[in-house]
mmCIF file of C-alpha atoms in Angstrom:
data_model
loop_
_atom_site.group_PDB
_atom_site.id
_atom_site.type_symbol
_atom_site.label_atom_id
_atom_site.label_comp_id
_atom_site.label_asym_id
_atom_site.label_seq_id
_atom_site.Cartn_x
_atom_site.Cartn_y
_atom_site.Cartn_z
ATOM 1 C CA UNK A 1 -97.422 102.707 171.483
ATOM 2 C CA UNK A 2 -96.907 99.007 171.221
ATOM 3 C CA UNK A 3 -92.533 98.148 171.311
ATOM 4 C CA UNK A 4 -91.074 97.350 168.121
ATOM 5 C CA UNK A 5 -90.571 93.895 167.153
ATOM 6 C CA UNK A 6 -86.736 92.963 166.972
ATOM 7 C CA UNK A 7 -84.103 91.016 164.941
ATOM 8 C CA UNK A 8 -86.067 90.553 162.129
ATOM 9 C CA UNK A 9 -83.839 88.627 159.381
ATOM 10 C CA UNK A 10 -84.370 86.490 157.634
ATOM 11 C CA UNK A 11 -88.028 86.880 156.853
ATOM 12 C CA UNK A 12 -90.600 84.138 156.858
ATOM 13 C CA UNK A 13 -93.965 84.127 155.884
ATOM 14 C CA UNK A 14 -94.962 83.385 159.810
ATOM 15 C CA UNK A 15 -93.488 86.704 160.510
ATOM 16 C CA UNK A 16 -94.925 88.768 157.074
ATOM 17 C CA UNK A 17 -98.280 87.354 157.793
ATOM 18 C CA UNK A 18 -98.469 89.248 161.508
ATOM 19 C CA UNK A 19 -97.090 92.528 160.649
ATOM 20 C CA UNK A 20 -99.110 95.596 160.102
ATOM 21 C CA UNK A 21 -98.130 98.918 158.343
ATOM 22 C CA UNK A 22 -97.586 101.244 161.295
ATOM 23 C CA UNK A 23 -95.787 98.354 163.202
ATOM 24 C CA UNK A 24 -92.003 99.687 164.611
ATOM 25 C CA UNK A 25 -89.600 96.906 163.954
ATOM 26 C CA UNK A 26 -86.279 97.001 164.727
ATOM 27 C CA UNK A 27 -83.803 94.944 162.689
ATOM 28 C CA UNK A 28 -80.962 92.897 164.251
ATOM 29 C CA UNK A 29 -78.843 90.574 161.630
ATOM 30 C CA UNK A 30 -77.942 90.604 157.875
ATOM 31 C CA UNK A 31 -79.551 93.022 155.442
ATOM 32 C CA UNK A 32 -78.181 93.870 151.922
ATOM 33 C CA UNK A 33 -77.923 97.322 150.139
ATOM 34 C CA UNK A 34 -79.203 97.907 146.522
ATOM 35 C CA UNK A 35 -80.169 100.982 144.199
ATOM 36 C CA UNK A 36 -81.144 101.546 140.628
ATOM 37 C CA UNK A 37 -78.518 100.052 139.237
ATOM 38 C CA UNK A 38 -77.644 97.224 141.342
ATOM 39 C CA UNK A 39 -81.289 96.393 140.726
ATOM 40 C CA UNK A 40 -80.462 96.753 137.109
ATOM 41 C CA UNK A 41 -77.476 94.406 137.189
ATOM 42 C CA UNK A 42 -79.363 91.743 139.029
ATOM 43 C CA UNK A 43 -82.582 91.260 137.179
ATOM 44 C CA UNK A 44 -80.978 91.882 134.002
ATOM 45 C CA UNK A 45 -77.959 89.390 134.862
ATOM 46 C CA UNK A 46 -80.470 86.955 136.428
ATOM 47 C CA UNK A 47 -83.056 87.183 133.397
ATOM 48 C CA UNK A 48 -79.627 86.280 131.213
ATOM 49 C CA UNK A 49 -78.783 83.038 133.230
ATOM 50 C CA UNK A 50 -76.124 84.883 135.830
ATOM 51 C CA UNK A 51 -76.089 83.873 138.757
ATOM 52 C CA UNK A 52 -77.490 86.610 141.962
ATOM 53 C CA UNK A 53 -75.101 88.112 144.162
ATOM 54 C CA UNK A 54 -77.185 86.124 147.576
ATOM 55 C CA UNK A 55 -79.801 84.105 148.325
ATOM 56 C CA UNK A 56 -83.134 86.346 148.268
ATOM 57 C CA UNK A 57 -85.094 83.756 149.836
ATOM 58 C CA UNK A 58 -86.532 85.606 153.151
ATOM 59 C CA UNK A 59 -84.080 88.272 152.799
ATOM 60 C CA UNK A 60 -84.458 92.508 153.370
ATOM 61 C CA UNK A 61 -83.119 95.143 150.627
ATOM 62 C CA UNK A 62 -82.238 98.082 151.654
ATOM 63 C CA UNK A 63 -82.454 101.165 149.529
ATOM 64 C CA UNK A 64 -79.157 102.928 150.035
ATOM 65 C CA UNK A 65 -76.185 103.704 149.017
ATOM 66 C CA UNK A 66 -73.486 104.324 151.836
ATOM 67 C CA UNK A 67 -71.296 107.368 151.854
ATOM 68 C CA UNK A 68 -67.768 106.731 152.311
ATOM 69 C CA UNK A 69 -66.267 105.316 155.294
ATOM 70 C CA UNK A 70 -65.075 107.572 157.954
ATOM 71 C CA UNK A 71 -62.239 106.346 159.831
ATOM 72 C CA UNK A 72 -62.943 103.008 161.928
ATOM 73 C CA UNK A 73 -66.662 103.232 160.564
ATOM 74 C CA UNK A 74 -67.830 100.655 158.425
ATOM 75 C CA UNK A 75 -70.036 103.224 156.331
ATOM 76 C CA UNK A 76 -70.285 106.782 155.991
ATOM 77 C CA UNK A 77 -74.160 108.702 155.940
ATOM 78 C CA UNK A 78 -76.445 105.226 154.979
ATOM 79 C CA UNK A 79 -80.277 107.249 154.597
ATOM 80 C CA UNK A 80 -82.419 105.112 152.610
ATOM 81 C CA UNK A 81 -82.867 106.413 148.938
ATOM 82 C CA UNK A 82 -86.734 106.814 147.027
ATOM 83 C CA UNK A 83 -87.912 103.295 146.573
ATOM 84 C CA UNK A 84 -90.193 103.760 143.313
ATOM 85 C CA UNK A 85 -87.453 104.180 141.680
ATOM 86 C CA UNK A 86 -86.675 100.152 142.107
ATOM 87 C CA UNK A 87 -90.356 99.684 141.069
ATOM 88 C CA UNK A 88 -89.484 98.424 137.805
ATOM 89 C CA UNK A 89 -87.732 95.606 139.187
ATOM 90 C CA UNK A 90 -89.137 94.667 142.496
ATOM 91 C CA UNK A 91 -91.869 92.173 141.487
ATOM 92 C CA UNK A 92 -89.246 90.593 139.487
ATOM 93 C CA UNK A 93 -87.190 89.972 142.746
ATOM 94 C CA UNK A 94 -89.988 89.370 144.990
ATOM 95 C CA UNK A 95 -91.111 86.411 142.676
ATOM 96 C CA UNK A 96 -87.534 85.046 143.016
ATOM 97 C CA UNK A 97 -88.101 84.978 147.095
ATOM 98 C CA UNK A 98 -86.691 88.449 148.199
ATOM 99 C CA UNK A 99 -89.242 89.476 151.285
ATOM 100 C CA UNK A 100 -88.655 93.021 152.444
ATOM 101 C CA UNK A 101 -87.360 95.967 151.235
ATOM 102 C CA UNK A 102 -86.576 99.359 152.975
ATOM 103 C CA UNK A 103 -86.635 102.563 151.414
ATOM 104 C CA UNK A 104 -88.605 105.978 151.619
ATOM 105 C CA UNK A 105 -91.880 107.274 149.610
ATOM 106 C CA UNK A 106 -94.738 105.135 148.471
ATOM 107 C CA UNK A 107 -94.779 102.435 146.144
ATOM 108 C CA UNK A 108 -96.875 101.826 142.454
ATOM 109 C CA UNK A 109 -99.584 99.723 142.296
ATOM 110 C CA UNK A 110 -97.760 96.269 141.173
ATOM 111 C CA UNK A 111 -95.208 96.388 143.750
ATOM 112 C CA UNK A 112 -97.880 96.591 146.152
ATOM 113 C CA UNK A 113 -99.711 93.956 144.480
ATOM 114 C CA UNK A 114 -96.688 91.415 143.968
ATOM 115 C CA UNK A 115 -96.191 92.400 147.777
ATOM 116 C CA UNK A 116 -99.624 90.771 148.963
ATOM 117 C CA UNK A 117 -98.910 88.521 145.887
ATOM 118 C CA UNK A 118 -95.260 86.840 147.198
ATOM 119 C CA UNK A 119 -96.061 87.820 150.929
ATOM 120 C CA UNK A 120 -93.768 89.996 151.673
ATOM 121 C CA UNK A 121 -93.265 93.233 153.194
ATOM 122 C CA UNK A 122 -92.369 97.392 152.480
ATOM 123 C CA UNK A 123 -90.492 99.137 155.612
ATOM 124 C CA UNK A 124 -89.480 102.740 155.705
ATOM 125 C CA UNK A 125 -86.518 104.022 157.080
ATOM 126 C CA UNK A 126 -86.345 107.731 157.982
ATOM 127 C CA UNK A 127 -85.255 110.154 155.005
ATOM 128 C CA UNK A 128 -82.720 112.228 156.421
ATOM 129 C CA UNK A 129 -81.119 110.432 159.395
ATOM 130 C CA UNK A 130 -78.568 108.585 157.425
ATOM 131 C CA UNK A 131 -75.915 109.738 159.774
ATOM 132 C CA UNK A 132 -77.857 107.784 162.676
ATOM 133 C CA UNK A 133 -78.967 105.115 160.512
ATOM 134 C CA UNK A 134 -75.226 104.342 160.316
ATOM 135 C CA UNK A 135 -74.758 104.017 163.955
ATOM 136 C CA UNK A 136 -77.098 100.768 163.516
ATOM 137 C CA UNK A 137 -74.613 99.193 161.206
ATOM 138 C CA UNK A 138 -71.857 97.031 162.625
ATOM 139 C CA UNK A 139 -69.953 95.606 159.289
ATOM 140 C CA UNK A 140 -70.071 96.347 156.212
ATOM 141 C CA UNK A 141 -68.401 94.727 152.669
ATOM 142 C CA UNK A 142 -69.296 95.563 149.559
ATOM 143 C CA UNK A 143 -70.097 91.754 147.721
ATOM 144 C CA UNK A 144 -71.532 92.557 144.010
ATOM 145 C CA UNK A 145 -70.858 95.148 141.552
ATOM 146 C CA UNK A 146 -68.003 96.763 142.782
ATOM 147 C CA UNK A 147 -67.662 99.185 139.707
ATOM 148 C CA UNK A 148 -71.035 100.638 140.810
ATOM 149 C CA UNK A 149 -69.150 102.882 143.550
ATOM 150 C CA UNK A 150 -71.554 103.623 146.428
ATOM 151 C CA UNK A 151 -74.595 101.427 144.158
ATOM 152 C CA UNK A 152 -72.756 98.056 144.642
ATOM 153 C CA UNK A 153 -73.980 95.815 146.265
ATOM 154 C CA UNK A 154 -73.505 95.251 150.409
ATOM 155 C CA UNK A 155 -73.957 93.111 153.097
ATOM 156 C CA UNK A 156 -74.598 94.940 155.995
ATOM 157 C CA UNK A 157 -74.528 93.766 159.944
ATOM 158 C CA UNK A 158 -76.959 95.944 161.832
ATOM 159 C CA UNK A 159 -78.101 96.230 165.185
ATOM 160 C CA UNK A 160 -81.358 97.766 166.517
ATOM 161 C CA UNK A 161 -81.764 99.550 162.790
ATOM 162 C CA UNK A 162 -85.314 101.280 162.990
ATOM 163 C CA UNK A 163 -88.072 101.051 160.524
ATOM 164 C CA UNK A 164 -91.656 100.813 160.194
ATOM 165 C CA UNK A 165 -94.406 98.379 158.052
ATOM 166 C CA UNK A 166 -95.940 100.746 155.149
ATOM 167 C CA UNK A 167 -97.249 98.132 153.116
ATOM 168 C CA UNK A 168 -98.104 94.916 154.133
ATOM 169 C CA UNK A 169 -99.100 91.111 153.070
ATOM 170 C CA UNK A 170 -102.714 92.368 153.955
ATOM 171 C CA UNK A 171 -103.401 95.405 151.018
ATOM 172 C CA UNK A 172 -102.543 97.920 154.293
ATOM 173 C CA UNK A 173 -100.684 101.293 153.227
ATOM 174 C CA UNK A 174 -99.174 103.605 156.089
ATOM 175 C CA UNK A 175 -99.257 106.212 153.874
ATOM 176 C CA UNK A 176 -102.954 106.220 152.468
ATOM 177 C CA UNK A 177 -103.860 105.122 155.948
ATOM 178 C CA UNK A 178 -102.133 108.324 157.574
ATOM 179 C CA UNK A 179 -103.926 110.648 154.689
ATOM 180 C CA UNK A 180 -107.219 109.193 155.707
ATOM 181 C CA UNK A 181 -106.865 110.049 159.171
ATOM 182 C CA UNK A 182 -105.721 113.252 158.491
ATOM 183 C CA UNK A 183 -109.117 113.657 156.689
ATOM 184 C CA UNK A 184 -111.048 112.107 159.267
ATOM 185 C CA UNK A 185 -109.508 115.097 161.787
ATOM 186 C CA UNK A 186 -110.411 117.628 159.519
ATOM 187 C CA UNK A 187 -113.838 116.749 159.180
ATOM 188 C CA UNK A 188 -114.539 116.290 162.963
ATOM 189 C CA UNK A 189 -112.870 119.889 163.150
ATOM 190 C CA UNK A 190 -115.158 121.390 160.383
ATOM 191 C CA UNK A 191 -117.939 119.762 162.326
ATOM 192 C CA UNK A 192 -117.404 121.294 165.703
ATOM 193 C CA UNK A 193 -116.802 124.869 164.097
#
């Protein structure tokens, strides 16, 4: 297996353009937290003339919302939350220059078109490993929506944070691509029976 390619952020479409769901990345730099409602509050705000909480332009979302702080932490538990449930708003944010996103589970069919669409880029983060996720993140301070609790939104310092490509600028899906292959297996074992 091919080493993961490092300190991703900011994105650029050079960078979109060469990776390949199944590729390991590994992020070094700025990334920014967001869930349901933070997504809420920004398209919603933004569609009504407010201003965003950052620049989008080549920047990473991830899908979390931090547990509290343990003492000298700068998060608690940080596990990446279900992305469809941002669906509803992430071609609206891609269009305005955001260009990856991190979460868990699949994504519908015009997120994954406004991803080839605004080249940009899906990563998963593994469900259940927030407590080591959080070892990747250096700083964190909460800079939108602070009445949102653990939904505001963050900018987070990270180091080495692990994730992989699941849907690409290219149409590519990790997670159809790893049910085909699943099939494929099957049917060379019902062959050889």
């Amino acid at each position: 297996m091919a080493d993961p390619i490092k300190r991703i952020p900011p994105l650029s479409d050079d960078i979109i353009v060469k990776l390949r769901a199944g590729d390991r990345v590994v992020f070094t730099g700025v990334i920014y937290t967001g869930r349901d409602m933070a997504h809420k509050e920004m398209v919603e705000g933004h569609i009504k003339g407010k201003k965003l909480p950052f620049d989008l332009k080549g920047q990473v979302l991830y899908y979390t919302g931090p547990t509290p702080a343990p003492p000298g932490k700068p998060v608690g538990s940080a596990g990446p939350t279900t992305s469809y449930r941002m669906d509803k708003y992430t071609p609206y944010l891609l269009e305005l220059g955001l260009k990856g996103m991190i979460g868990k589970g699949p994504r519908g069919r015009e997120v994954k078109d406004a991803i080839k669409k605004y080249k940009a880029v899906y990563f998963a983060a593994i469900g259940g490993a927030g407590a080591l996720i959080s070892k990747t993140i250096r700083k964190a301070e909460v800079i939108a929506y602070p009445e949102l609790g653990t939904e505001a939104v963050m900018r987070l310092e990270v180091e080495d944070f692990p994730a992989v490509v699941v849907n690409d600028v290219h149409g590519a899906d990790l997670y159809r691509l790893g049910v085909e292959q699943y099939q494929e297996i099957g049917a060379v074992e019902d062959e050889s029976c």
